[in-house]
Short mmCIF file of C-alpha atoms in Angstrom, two decimals:
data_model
loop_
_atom_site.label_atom_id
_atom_site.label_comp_id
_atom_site.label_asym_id
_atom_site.label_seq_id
_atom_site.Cartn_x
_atom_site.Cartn_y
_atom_site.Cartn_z
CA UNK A 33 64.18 9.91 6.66
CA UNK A 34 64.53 6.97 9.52
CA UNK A 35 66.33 10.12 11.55
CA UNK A 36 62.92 11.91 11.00
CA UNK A 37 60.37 8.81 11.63
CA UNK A 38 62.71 7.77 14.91
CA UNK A 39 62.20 11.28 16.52
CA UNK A 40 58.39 11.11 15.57
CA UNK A 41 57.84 7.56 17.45
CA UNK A 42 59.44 8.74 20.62
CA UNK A 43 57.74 11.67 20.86
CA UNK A 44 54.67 9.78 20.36
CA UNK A 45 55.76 7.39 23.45
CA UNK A 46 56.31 10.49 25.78
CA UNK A 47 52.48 11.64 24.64
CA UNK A 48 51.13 8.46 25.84
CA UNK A 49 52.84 8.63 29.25
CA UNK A 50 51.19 12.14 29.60
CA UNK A 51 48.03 13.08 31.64
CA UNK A 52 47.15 15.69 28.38
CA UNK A 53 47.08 12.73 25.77
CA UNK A 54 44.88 11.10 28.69
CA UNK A 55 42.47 13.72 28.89
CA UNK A 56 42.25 14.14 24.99
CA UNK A 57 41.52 10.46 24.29
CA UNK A 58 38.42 10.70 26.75
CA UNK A 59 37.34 14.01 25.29
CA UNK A 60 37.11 12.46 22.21
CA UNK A 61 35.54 9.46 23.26
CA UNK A 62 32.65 11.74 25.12
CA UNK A 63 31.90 13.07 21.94
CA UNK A 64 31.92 10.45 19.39
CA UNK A 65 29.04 8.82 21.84
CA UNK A 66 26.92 11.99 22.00
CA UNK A 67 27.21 12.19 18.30
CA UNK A 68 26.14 8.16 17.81
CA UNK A 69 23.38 8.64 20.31
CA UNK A 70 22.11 11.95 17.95
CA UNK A 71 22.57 10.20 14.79
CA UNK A 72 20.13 7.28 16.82
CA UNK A 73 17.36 10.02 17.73
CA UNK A 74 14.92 9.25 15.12
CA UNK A 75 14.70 5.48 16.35
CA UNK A 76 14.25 6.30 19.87
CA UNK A 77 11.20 8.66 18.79
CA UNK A 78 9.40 5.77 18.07
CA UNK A 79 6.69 5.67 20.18
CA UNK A 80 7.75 2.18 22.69
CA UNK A 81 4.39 2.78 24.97
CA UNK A 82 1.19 1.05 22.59
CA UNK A 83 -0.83 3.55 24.73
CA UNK A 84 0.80 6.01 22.76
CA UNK A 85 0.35 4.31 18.84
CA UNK A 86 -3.56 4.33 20.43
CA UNK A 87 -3.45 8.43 21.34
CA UNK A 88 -2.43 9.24 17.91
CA UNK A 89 -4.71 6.95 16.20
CA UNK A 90 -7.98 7.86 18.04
CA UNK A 91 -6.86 11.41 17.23
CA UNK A 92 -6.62 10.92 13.34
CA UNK A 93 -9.57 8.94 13.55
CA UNK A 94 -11.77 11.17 15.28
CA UNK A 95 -11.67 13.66 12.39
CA UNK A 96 -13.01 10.67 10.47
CA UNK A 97 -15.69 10.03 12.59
CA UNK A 98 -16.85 13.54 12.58
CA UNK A 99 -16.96 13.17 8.78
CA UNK A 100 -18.91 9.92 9.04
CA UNK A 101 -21.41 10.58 11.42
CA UNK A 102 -24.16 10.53 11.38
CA UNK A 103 -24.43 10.46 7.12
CA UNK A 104 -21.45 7.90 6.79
CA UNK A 105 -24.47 5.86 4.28
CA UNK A 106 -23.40 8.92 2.04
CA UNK A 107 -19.91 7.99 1.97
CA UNK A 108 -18.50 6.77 -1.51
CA UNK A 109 -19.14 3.44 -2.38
CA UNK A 110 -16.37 1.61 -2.76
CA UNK A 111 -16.03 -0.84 -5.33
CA UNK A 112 -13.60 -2.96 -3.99
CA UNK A 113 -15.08 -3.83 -0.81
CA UNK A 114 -18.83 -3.00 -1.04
CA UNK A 115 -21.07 -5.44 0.07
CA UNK A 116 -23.88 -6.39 -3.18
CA UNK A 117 -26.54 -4.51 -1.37
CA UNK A 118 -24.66 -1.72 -1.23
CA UNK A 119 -23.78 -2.01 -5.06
CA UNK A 120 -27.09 -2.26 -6.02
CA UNK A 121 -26.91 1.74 -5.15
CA UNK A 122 -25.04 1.55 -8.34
CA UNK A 123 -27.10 -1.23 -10.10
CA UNK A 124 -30.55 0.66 -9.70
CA UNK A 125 -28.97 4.08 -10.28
CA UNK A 126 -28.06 2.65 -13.56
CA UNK A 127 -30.94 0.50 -13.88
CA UNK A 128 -28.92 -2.31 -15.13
CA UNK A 129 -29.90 -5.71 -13.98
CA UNK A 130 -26.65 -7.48 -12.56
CA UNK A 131 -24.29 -5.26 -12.67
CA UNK A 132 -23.81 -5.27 -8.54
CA UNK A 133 -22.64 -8.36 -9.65
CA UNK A 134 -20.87 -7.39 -12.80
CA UNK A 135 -19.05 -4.86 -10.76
CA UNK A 136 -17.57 -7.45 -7.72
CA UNK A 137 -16.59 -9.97 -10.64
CA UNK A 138 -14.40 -7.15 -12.28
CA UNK A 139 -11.77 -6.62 -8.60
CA UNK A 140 -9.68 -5.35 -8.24
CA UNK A 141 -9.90 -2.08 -9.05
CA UNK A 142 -7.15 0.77 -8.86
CA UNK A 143 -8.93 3.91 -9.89
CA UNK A 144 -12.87 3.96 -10.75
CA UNK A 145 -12.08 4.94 -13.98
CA UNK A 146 -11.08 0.89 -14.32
CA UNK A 147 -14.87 0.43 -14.37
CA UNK A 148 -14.86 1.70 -17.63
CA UNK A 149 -11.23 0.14 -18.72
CA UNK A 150 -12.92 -3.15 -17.56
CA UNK A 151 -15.82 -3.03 -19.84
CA UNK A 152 -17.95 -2.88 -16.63
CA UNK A 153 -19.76 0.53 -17.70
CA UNK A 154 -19.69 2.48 -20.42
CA UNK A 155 -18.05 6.14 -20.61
CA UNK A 156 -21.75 7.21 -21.09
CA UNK A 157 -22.67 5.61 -17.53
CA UNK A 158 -19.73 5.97 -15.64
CA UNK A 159 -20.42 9.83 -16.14
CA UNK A 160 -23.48 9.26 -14.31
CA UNK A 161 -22.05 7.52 -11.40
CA UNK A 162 -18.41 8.73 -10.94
CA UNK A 163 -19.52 10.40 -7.59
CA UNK A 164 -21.16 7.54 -5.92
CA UNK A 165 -17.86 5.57 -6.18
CA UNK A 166 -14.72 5.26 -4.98
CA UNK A 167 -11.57 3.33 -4.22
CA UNK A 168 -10.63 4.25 -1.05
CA UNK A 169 -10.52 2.24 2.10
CA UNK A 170 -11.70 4.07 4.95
CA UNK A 171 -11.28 3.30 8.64
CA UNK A 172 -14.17 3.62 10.19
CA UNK A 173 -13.82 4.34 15.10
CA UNK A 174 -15.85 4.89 17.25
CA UNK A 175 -19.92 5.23 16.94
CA UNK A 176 -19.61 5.32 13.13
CA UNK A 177 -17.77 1.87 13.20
CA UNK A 178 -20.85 0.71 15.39
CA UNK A 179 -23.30 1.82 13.13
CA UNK A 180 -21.59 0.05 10.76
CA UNK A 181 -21.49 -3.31 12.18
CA UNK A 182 -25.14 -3.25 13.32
CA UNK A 183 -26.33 -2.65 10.03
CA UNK A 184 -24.16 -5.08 8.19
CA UNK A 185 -25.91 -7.37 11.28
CA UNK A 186 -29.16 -6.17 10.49
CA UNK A 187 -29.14 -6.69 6.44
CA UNK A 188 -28.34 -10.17 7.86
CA UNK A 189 -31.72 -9.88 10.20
CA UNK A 190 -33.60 -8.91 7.10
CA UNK A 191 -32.29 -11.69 5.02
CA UNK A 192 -33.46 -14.20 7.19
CA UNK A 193 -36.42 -12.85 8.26
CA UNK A 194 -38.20 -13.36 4.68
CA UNK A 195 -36.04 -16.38 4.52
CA UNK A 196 -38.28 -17.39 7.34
CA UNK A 197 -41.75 -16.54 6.03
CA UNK A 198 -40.72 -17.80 2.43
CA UNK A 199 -40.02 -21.38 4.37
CA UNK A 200 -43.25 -21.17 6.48
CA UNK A 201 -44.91 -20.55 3.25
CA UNK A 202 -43.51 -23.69 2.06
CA UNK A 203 -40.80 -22.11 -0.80
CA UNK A 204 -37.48 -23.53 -0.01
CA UNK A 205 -36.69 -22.37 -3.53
CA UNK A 206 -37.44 -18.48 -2.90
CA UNK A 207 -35.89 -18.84 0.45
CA UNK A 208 -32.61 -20.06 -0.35
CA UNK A 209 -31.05 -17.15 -1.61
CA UNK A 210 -31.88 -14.84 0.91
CA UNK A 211 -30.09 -17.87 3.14
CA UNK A 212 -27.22 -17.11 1.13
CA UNK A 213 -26.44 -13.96 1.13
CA UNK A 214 -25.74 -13.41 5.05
CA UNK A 215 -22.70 -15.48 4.42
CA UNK A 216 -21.90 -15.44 0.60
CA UNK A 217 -22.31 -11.64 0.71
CA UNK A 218 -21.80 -9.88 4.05
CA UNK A 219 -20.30 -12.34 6.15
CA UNK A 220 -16.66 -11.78 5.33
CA UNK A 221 -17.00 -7.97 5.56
CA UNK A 222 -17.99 -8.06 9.98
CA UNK A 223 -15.44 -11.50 10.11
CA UNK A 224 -13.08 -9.04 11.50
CA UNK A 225 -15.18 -6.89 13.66
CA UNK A 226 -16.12 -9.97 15.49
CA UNK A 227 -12.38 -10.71 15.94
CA UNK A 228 -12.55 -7.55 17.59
CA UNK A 229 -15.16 -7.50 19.53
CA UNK A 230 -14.58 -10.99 20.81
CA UNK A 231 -17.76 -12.16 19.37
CA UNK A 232 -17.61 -16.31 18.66
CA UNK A 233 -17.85 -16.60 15.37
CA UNK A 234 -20.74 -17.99 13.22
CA UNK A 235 -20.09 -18.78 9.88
CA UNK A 236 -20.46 -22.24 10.34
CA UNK A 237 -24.37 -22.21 11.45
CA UNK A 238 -25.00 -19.91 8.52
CA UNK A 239 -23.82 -22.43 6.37
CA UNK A 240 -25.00 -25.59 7.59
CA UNK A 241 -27.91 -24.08 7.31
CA UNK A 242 -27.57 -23.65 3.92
CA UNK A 243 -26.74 -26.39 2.98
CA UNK A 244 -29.55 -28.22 4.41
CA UNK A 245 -32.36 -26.17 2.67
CA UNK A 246 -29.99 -26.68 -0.36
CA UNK A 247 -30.29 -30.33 0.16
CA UNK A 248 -32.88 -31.89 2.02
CA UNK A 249 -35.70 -28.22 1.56
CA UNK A 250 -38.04 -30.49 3.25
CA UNK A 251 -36.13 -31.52 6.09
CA UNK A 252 -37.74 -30.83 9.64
CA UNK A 253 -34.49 -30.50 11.41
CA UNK A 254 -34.36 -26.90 9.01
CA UNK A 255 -36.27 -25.24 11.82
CA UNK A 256 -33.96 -25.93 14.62
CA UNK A 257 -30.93 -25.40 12.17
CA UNK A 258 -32.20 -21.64 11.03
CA UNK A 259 -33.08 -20.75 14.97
CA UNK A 260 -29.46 -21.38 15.86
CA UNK A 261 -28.10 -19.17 12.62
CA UNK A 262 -30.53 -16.58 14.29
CA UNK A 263 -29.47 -16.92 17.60
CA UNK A 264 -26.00 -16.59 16.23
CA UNK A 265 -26.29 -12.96 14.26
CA UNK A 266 -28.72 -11.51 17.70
CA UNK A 267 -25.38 -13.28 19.66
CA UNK A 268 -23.07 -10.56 17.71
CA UNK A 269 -25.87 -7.65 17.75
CA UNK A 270 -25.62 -7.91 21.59
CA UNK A 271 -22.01 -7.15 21.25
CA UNK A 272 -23.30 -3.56 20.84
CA UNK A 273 -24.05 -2.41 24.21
CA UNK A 274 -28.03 -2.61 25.01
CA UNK A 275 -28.06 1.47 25.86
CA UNK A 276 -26.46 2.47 23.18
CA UNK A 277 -28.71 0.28 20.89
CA UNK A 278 -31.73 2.33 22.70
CA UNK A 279 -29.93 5.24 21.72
CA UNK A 280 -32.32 7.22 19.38
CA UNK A 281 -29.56 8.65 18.11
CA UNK A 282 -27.53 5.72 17.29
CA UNK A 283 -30.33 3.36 15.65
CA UNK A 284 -31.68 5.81 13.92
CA UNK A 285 -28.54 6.05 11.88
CA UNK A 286 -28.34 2.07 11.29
CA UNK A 287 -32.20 2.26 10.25
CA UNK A 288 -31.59 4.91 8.07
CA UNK A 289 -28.87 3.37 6.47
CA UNK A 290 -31.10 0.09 6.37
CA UNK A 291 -34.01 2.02 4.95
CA UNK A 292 -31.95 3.45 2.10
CA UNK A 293 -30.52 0.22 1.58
CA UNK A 294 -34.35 -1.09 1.26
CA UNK A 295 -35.41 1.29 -1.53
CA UNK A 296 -32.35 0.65 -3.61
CA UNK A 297 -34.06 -2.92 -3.87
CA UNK A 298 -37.79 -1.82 -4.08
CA UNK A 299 -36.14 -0.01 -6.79
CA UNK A 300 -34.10 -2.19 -9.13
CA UNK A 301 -37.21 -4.90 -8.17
CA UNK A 302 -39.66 -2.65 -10.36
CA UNK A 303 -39.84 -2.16 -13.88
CA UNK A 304 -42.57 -0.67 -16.12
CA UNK A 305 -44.77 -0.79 -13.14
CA UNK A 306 -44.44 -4.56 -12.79
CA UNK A 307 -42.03 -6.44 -9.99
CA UNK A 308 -39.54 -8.19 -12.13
CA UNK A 309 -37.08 -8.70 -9.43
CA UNK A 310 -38.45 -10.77 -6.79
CA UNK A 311 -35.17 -11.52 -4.89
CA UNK A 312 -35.08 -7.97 -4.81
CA UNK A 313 -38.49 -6.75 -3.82
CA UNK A 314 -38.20 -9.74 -1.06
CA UNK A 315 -34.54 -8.46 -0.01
CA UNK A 316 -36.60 -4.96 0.38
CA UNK A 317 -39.36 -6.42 2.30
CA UNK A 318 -36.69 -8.05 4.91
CA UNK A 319 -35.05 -5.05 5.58
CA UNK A 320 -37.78 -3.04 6.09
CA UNK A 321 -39.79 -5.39 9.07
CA UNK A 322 -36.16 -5.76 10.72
CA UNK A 323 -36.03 -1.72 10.67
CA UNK A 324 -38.98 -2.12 12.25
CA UNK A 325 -37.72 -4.56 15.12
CA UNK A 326 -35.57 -2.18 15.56
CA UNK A 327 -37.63 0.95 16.16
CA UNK A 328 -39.36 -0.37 18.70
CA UNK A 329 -35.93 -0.86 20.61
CA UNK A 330 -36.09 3.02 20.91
CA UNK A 331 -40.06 3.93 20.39
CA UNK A 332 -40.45 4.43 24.31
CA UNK A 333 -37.58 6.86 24.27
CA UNK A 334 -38.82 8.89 20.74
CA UNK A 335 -42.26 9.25 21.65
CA UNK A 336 -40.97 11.29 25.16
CA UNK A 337 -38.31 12.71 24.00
CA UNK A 338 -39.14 13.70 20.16
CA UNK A 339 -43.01 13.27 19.75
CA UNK A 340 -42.81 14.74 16.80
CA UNK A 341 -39.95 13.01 15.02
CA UNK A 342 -41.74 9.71 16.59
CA UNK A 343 -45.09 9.94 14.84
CA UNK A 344 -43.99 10.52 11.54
CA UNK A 345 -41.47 7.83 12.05
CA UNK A 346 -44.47 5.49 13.11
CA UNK A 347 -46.46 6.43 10.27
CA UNK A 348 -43.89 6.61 7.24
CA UNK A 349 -43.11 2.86 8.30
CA UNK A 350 -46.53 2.01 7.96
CA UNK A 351 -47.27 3.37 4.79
CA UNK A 352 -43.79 1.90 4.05
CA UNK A 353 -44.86 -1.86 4.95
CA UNK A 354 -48.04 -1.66 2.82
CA UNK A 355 -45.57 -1.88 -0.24
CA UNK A 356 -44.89 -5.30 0.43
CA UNK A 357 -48.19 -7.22 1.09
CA UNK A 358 -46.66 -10.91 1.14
CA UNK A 359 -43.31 -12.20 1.09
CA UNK A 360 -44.66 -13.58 -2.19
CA UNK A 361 -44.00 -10.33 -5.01
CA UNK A 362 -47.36 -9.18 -6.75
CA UNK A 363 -47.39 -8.74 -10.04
CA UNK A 364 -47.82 -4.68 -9.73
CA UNK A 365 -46.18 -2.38 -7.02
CA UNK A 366 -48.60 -1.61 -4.28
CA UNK A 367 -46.04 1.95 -3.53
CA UNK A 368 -44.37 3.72 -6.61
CA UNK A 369 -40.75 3.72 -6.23
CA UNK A 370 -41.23 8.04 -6.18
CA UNK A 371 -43.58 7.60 -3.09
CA UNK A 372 -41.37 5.12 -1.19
CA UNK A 373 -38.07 7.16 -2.24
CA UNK A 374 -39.94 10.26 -0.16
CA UNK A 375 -41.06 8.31 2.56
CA UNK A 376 -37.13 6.77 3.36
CA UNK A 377 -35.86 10.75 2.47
CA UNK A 378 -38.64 12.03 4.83
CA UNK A 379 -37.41 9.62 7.23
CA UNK A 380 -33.74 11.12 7.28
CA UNK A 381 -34.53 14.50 7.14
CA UNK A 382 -36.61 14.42 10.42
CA UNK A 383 -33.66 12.23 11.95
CA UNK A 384 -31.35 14.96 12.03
CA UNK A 385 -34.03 17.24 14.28
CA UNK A 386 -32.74 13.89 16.82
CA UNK A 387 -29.27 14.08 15.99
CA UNK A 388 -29.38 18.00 16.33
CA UNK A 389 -30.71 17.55 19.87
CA UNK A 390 -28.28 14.52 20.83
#
């Protein structure tokens, strides 16, 4: 045996003297890089240019936008995340007073059948609703994600806007909630579009603002506090581009949205032809003058460019308006909730003659 392993070590020496045992070792070096670097290949795919990570983005989120615009309002409403007004959808589908509320206490939810695993809503009601509802998060680009933001924004307008009369009318009381809600209720869901869109943000005026009504109602120093909370949300609306809020096309989608958003709360406001729901009916008369606000951003353009489309607009919102005769509810509805419901439908219907054209 040591005969055997002595011949095997010198003929090992002589190898590594020669050029062949030179070449091999390099050969074999060559190759056991190339197969490292394709073993590696997946990593390197990885996209290192964020110009890249943007392409492929826009390009899954432009099927999205497709599907969201211009009816993104008849998107799913998602439990988890929907803002009360848009819950009310829910609440006056249902026609049971507080569950918007019921419904945001009860997150999170997994599936919407938890709604009904919560105790939320019966089996009975659920069945009613399953379609309206959903789970799922989805990312809104582009136009649809401006739409979006300026009607969040605009809900705000409409808040304060009775807020304002109900003050001038001397009912600190009645005006307090619709104070509220900008920042208890929508705030948090634009928080990170302003982050965004570099817009300062302006929770704080909201809220001292609130708290001052809250504590001193009668306090003169309320005025200057609510003009600066105002100047604050029209601050972020001008983070929208002024053309493309004079876009017929564009606001008509966010007033619209707004509209449909009023009726839900001229809806769950009435009952047995009597306005029970005066936060409600109030909420609906906000909405509905800042909708108005904002058609005459874009009246000019409409009456040129769609006559048509622009006189029924200008009439439905002033048949619209007579439903709400003071910030302070009367005891009966002025418009059935049938006659305003075809009013805001007539509304959309003659929108998409606009959007057909745009």
């Amino acid at each position: 045996m040591s005969a055997i392993i002595s011949f095997i070590s010198r003929a090992l020496k002589a190898l590594v003297k020669s050029k062949a045992f030179f070449l091999l070792f390099t050969l074999s070096l060559v190759s056991a890089i190339a197969i490292a670097a394709c073993s590696n290949e997946p990593k390197a795919s990885i996209p290192s240019n964020p110009a890249t990570i943007e392409s492929k983005t826009e390009s899954k989120s432009g099927t999205q936008k497709d599907a969201m615009t211009p009816s993104h309002n008849k998107a799913k409403i998602n439990i988890n995340e929907a803002i009360l007004s848009e819950l009310d959808k829910v609440e006056a589908k249902l026609g049971i007073a507080g569950l918007s509320n019921k419904i945001q206490a009860a997150r999170p939810y997994t599936k919407v059948e938890d709604l009904v695993t919560k105790k939320v809503v019966t089996a009975e009601q659920f069945a009613q609703i399953k379609d309206m509802v959903g789970t799922e998060t989805i990312e809104l680009t582009g136009e649809a994600k401006d739409v979006d933001y300026l009607t969040k924004l605009g809900l705000m307008k409409g808040h304060m806007i009775v807020a304002k009369e109900l003050l001038d009318l001397q009912k600190p009381d009645q005006a307090l909630p619709h104070i509220e809600h900008p920042v208890e209720e929508i705030y948090a869901d634009v928080e990170g579009q302003l982050k965004e869109r570099k817009v300062k943000e302006f929770k704080q005026p909201l809220m001292d603002l609130q708290q001052l009504v809250k504590s001193k109602p009668n306090d003169p120093s309320i005025a200057a506090k609510y003009n600066d909370a105002i100047a604050s949300i029209d601050s972020a609306i001008a983070a929208i581009p002024e053309t493309q809020r004079q876009s017929p096309k564009f606001s008509l989608q966010v007033i619209n949205t707004i509209l449909d958003t009023a009726g839900t709360e001229y809806r769950a406001a009435i009952a047995n032809d009597k306005i029970k729901e005066i936060i409600e009916y109030q909420d609906s008369r906000g909405f509905t003058i800042y909708v108005e606000q904002l058609y005459k951003s874009i009246a000019s353009a409409m009456e040129k460019q769609h006559p048509d489309v622009h006189k029924q607009f200008t009439a439905s919102l002033e048949k619209l308006k007579s439903a709400y005769p003071s910030a302070i509810a009367p005891d009966k509805p002025v418009l059935s909730v049938a006659d305003m419901a075809e009013l805001i439908k007539g509304n959309e219907q003659a929108a998409t003659k606009v959007y057909a054209k745009s």
